[in-house]
mmCIF file of N, CA and C in Angstrom:
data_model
loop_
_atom_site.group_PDB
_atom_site.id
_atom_site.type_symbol
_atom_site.label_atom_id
_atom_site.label_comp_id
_atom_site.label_asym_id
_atom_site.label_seq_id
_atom_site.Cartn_x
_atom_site.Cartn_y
_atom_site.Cartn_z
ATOM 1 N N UNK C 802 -16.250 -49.161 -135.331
ATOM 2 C CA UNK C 802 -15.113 -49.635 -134.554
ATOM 3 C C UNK C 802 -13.869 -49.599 -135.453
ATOM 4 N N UNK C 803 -12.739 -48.844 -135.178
ATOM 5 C CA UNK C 803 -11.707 -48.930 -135.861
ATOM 6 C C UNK C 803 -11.046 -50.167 -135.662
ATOM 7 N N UNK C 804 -10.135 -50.695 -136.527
ATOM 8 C CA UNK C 804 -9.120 -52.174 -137.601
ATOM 9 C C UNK C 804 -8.072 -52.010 -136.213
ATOM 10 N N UNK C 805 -7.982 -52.975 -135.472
ATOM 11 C CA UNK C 805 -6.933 -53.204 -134.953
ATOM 12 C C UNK C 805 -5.339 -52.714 -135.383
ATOM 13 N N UNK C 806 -4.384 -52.320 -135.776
ATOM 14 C CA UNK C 806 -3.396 -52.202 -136.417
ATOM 15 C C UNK C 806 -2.099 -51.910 -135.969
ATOM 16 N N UNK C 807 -0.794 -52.449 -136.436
ATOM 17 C CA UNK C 807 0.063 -52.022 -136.123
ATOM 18 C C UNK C 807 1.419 -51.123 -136.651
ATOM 19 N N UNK C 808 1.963 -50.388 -136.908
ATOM 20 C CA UNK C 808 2.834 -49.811 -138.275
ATOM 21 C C UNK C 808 4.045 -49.412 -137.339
ATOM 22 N N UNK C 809 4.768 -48.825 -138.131
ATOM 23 C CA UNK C 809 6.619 -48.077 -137.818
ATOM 24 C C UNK C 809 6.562 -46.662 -138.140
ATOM 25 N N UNK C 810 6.900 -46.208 -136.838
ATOM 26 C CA UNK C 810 7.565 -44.435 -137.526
ATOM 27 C C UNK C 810 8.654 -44.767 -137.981
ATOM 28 N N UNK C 811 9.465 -45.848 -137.964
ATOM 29 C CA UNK C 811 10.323 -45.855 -138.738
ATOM 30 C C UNK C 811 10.617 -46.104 -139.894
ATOM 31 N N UNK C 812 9.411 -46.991 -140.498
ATOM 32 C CA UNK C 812 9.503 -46.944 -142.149
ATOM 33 C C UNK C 812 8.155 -47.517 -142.552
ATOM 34 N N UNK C 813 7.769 -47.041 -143.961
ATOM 35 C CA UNK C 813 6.417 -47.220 -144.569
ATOM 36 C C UNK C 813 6.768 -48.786 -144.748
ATOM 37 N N UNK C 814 5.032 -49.299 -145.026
ATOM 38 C CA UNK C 814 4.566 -50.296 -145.212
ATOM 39 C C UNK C 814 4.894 -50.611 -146.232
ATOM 40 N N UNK C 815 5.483 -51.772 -146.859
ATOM 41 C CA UNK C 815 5.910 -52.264 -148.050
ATOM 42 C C UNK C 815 7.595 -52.127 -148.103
ATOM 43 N N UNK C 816 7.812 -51.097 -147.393
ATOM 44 C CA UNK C 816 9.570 -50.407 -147.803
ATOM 45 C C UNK C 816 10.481 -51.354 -146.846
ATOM 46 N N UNK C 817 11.920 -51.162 -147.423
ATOM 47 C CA UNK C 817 12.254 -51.703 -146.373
ATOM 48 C C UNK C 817 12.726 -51.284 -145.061
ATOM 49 N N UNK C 818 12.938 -52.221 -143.708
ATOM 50 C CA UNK C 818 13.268 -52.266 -142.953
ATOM 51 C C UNK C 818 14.886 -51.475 -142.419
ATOM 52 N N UNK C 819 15.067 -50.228 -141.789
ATOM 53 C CA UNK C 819 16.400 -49.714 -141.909
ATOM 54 C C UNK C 819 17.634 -50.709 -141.140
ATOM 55 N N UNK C 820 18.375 -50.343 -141.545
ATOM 56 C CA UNK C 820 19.254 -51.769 -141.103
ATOM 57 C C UNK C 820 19.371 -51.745 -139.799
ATOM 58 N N UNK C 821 19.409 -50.586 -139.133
ATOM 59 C CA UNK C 821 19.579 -50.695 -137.258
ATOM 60 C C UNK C 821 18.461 -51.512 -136.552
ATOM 61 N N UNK C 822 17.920 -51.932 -137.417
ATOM 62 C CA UNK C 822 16.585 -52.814 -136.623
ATOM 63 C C UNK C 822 17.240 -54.451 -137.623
ATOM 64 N N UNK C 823 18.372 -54.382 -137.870
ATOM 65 C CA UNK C 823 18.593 -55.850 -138.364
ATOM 66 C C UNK C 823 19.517 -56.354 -137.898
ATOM 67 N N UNK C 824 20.479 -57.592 -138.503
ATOM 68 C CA UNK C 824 21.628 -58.392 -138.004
ATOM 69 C C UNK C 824 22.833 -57.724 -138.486
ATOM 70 N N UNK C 825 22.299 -56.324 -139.446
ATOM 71 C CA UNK C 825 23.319 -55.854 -139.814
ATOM 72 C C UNK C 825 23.435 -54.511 -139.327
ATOM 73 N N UNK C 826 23.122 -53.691 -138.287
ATOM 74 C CA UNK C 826 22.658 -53.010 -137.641
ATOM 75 C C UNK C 826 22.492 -53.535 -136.082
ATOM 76 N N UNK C 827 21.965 -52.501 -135.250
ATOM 77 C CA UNK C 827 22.104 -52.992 -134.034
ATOM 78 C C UNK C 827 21.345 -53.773 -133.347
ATOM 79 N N UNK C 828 20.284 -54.481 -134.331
ATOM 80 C CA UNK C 828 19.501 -55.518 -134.146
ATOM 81 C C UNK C 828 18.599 -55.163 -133.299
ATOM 82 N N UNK C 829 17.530 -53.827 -132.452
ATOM 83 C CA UNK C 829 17.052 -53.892 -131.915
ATOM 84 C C UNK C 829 15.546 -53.567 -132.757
ATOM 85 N N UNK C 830 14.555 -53.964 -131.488
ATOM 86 C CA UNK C 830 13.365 -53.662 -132.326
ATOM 87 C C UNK C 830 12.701 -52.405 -132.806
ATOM 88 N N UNK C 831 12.174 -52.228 -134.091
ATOM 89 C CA UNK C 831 11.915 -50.963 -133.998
ATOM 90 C C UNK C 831 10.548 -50.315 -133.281
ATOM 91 N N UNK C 832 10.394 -49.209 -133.273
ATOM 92 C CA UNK C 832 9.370 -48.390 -132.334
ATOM 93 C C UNK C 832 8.316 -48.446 -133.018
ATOM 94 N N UNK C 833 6.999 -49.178 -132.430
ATOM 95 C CA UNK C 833 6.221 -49.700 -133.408
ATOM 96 C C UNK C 833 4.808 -48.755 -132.549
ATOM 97 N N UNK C 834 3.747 -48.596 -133.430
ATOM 98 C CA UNK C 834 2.272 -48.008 -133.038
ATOM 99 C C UNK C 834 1.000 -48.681 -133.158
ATOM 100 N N UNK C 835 0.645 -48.644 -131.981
ATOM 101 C CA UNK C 835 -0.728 -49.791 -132.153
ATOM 102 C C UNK C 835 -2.209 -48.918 -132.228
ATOM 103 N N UNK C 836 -2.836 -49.069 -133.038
ATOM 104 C CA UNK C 836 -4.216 -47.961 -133.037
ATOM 105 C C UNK C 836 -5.084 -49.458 -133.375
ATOM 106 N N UNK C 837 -6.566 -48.913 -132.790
ATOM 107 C CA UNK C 837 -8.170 -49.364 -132.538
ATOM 108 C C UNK C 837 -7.924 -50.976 -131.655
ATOM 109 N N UNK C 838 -7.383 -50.415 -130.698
ATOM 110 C CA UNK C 838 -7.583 -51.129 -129.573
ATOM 111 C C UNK C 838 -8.846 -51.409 -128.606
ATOM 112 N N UNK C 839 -9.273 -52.327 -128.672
ATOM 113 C CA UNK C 839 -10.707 -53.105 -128.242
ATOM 114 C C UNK C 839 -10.832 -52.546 -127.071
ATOM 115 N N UNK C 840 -12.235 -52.047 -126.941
ATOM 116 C CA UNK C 840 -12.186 -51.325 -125.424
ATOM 117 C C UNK C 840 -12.427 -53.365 -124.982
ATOM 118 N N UNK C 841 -12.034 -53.367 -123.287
ATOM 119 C CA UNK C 841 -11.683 -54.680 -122.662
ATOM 120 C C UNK C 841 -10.556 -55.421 -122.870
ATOM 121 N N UNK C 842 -9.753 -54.859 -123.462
ATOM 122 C CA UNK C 842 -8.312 -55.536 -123.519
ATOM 123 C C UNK C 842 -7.660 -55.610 -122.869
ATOM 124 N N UNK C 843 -7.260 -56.676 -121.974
ATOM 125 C CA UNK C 843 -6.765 -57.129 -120.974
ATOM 126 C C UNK C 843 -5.167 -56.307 -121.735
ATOM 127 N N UNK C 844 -4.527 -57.777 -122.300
ATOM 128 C CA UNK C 844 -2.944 -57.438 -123.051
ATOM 129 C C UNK C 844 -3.133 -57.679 -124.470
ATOM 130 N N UNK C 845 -2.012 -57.423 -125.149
ATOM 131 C CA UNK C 845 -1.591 -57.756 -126.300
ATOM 132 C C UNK C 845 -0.616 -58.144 -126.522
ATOM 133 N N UNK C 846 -0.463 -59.126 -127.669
ATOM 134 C CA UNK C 846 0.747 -60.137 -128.140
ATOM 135 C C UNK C 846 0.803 -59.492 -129.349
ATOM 136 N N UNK C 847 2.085 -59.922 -129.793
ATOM 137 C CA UNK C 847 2.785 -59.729 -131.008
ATOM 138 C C UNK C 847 3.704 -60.716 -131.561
ATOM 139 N N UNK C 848 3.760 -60.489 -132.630
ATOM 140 C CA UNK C 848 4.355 -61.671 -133.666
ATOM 141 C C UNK C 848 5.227 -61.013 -134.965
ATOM 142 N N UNK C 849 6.214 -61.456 -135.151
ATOM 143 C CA UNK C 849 7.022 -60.654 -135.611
ATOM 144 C C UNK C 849 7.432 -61.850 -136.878
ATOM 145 N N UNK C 850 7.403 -62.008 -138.040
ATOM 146 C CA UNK C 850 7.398 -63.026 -138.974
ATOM 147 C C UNK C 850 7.823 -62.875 -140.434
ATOM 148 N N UNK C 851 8.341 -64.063 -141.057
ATOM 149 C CA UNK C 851 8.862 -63.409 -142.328
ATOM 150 C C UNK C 851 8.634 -64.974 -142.881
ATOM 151 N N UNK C 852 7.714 -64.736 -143.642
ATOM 152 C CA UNK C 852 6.885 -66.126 -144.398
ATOM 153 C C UNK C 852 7.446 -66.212 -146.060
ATOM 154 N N UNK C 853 9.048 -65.683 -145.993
ATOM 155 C CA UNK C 853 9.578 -66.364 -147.122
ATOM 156 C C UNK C 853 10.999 -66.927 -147.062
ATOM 157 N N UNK C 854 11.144 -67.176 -145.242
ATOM 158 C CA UNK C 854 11.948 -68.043 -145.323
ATOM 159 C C UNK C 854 12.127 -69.008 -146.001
ATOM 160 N N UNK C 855 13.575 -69.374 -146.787
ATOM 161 C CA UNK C 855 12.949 -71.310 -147.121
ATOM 162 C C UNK C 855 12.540 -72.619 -146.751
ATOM 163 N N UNK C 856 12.873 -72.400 -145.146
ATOM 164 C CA UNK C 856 12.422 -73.759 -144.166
ATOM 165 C C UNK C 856 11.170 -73.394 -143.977
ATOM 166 N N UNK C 857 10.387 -72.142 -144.456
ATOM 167 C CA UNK C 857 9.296 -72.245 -143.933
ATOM 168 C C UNK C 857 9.103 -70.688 -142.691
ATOM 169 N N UNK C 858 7.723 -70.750 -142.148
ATOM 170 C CA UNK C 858 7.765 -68.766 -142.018
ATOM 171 C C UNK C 858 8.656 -69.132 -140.411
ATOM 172 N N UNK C 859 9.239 -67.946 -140.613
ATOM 173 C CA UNK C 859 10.699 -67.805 -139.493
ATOM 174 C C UNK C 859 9.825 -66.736 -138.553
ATOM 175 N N UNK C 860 9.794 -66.922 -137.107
ATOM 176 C CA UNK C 860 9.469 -66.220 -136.010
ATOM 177 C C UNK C 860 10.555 -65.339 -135.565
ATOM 178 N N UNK C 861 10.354 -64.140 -135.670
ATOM 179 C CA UNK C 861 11.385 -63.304 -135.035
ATOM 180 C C UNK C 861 11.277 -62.543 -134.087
ATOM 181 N N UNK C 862 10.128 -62.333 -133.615
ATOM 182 C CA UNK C 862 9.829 -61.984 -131.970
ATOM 183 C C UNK C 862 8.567 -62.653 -131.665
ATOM 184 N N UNK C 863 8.236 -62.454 -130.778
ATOM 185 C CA UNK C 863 6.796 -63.148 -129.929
ATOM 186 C C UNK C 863 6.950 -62.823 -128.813
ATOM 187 N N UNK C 864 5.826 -61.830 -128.416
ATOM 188 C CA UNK C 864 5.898 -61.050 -127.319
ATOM 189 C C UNK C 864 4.164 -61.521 -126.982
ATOM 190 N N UNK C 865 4.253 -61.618 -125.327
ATOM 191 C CA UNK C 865 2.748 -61.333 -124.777
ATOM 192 C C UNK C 865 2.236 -60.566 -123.231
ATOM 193 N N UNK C 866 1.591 -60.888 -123.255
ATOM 194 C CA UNK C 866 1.011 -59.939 -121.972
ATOM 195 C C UNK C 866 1.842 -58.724 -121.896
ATOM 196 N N UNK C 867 1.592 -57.741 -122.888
ATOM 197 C CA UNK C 867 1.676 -56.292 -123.012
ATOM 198 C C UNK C 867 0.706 -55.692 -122.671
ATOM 199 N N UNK C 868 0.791 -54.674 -121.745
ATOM 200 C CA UNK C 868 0.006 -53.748 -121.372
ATOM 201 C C UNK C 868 -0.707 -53.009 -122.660
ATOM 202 N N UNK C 869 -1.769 -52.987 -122.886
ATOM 203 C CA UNK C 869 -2.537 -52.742 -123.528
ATOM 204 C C UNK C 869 -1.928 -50.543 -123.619
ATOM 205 N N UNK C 870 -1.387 -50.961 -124.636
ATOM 206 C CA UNK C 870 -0.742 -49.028 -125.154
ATOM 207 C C UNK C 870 -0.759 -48.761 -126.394
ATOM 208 N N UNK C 871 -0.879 -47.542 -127.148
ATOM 209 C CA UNK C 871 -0.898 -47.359 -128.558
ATOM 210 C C UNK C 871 0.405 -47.526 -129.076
ATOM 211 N N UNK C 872 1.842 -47.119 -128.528
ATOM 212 C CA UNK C 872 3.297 -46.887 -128.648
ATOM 213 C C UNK C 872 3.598 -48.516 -128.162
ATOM 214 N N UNK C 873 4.866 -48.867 -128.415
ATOM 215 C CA UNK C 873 6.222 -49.932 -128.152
ATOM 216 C C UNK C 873 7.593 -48.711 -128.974
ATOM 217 N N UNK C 874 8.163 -48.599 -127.491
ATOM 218 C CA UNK C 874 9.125 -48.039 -127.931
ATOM 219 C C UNK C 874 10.826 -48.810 -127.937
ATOM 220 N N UNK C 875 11.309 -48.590 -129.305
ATOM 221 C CA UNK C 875 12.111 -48.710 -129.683
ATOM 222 C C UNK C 875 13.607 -49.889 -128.789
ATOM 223 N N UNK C 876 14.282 -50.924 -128.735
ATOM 224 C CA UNK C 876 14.740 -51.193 -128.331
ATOM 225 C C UNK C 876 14.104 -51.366 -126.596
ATOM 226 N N UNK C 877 12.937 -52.088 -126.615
ATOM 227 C CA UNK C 877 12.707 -52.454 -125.120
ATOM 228 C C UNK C 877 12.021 -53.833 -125.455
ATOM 229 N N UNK C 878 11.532 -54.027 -123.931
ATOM 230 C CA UNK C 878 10.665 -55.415 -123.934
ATOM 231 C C UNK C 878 9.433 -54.950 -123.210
ATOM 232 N N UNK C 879 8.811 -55.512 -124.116
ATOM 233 C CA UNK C 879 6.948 -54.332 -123.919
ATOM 234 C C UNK C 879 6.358 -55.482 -123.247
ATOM 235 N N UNK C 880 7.030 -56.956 -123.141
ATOM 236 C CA UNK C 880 6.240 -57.865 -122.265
ATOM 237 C C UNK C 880 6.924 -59.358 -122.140
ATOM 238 N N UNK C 881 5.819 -60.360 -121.791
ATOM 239 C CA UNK C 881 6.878 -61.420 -122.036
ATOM 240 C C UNK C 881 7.289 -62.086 -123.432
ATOM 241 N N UNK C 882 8.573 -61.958 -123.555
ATOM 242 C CA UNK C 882 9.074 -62.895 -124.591
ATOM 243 C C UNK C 882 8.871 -64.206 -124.864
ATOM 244 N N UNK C 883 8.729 -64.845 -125.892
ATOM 245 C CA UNK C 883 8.637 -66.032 -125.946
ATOM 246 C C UNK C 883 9.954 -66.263 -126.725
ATOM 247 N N UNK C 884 10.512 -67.976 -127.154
ATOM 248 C CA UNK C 884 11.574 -68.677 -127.746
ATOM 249 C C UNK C 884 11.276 -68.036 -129.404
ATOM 250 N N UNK C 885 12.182 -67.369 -129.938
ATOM 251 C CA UNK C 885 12.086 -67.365 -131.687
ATOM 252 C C UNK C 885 12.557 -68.285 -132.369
ATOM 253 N N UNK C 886 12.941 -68.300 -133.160
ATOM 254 C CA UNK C 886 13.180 -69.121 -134.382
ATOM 255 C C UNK C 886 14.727 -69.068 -134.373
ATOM 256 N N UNK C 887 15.212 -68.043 -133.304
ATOM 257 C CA UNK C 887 16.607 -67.788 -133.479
ATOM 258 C C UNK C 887 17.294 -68.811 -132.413
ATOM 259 N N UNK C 888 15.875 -69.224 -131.629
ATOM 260 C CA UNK C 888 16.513 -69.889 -130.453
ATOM 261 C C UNK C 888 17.021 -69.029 -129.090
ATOM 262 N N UNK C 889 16.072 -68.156 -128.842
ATOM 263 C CA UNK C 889 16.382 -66.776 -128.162
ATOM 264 C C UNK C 889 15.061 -66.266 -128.047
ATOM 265 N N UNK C 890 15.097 -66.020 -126.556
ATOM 266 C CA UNK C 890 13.787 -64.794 -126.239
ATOM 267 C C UNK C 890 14.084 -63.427 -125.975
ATOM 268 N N UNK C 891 14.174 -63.050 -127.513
ATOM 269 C CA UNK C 891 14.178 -61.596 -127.742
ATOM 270 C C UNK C 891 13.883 -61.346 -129.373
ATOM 271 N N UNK C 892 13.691 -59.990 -129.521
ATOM 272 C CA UNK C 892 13.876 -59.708 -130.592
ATOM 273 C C UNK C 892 15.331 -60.076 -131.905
ATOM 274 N N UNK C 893 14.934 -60.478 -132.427
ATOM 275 C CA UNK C 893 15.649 -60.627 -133.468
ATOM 276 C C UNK C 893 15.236 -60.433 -135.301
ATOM 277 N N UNK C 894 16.279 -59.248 -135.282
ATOM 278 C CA UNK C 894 15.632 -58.816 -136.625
ATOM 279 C C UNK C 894 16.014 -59.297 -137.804
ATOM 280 N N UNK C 895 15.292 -58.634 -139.171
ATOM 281 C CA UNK C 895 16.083 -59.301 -140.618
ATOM 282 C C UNK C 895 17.229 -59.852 -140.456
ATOM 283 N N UNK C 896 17.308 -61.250 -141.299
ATOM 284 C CA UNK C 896 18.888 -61.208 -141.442
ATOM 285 C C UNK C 896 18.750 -62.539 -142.368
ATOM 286 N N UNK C 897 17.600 -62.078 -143.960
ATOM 287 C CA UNK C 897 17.736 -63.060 -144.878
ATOM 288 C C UNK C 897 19.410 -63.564 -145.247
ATOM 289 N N UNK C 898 19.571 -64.991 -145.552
ATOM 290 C CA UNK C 898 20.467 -65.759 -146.299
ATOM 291 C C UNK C 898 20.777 -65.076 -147.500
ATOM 292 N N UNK C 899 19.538 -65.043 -148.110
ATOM 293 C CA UNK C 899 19.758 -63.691 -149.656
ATOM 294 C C UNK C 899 18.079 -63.092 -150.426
ATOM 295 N N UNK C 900 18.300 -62.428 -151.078
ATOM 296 C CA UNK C 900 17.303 -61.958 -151.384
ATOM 297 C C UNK C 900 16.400 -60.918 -150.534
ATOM 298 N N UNK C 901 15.244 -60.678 -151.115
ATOM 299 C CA UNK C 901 14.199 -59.300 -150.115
ATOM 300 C C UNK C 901 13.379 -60.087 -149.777
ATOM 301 N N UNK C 902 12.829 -60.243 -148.478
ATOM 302 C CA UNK C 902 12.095 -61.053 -147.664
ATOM 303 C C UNK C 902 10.934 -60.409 -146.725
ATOM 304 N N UNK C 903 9.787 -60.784 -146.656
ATOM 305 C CA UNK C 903 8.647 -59.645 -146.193
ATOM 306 C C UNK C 903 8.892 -59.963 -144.705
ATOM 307 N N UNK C 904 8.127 -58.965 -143.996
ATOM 308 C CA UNK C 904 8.384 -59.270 -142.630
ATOM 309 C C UNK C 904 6.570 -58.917 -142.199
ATOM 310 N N UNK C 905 5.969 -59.503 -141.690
ATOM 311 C CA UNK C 905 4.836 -59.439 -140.872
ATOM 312 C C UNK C 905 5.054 -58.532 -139.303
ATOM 313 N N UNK C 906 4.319 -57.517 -138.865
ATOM 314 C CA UNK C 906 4.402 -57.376 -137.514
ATOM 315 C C UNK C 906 2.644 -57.903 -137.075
ATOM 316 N N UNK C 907 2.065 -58.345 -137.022
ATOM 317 C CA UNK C 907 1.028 -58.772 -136.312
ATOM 318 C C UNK C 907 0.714 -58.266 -134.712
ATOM 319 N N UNK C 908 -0.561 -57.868 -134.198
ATOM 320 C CA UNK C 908 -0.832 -57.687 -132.733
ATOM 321 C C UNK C 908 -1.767 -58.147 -133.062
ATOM 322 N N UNK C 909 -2.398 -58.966 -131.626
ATOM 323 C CA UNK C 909 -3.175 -59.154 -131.070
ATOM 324 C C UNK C 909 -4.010 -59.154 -130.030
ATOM 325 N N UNK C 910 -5.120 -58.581 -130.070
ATOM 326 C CA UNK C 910 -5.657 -58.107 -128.249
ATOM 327 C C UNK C 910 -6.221 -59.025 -127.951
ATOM 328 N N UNK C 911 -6.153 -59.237 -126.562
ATOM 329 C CA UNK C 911 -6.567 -60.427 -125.925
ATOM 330 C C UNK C 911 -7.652 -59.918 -124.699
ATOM 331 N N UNK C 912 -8.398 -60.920 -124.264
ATOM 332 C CA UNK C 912 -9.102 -60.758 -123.353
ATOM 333 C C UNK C 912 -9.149 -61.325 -121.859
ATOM 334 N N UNK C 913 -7.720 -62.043 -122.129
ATOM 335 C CA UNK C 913 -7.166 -62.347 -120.831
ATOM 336 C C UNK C 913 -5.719 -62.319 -120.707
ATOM 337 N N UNK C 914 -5.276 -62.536 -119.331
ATOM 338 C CA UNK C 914 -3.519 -62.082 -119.147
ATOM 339 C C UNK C 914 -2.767 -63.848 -119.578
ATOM 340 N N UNK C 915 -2.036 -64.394 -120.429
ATOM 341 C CA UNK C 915 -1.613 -65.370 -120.860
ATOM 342 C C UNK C 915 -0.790 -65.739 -119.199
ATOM 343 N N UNK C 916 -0.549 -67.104 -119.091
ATOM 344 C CA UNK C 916 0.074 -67.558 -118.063
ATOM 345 C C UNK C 916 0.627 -68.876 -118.784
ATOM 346 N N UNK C 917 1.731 -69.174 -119.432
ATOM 347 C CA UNK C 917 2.453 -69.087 -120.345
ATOM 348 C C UNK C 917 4.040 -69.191 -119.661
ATOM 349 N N UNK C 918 4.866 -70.545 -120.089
ATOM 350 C CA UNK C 918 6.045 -70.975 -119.770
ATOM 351 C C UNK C 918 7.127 -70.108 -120.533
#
């Protein structure tokens, strides 16, 4: 069974983030790829995170009940949004205070459709 996973055609793992996917840039999300998707997967959620904030790890998207697809393309909404950290249901990208700050994209397949405020 292939690793659940998620990555960017837009930039390698470890590197950074190009700025059009930040606060300094046009802030949208970038076009992300999902491979070894669970056969029975209802949807998938996502979590978008950067665990060196200093208050502690900062939420920058949270998405759920996505149609179960290998692609999320670029600047859309692949499902429902949830509230971020920005105080906003949407994407919201980098936009450390200072310094290089990691960013998590996380998915998760689920086995049922979330019903969810």
């Amino acid at each position: 069974m292939k690793k659940l996973s998620v990555k960017s055609p837009a930039f390698e793992n470890n590197q950074l983030i190009p700025a059009k996917y930040t606060c300094d840039g046009d802030d949208v999300n970038p076009p992300l790829a999902i491979e070894g998707i669970p056969e029975g997967t209802k949807t998938l959620a996502l979590i978008v995170d950067d665990p060196d904030c200093p208050t502690g790890t900062w939420d920058h998207w949270v998405v759920w009940n996505i149609p179960p697809t290998s692609k999320i393309e670029e600047d859309t909404v692949p499902g429902t949004e949830g509230m971020n950290d920005f105080r906003r249901r949407s994407y919201g990208g980098p936009c450390p205070p200072y310094g290089t700050h990691r960013y998590f994209f996380k998915v998760y397949a689920l086995d049922v459709k979330l019903d969810l405020s």
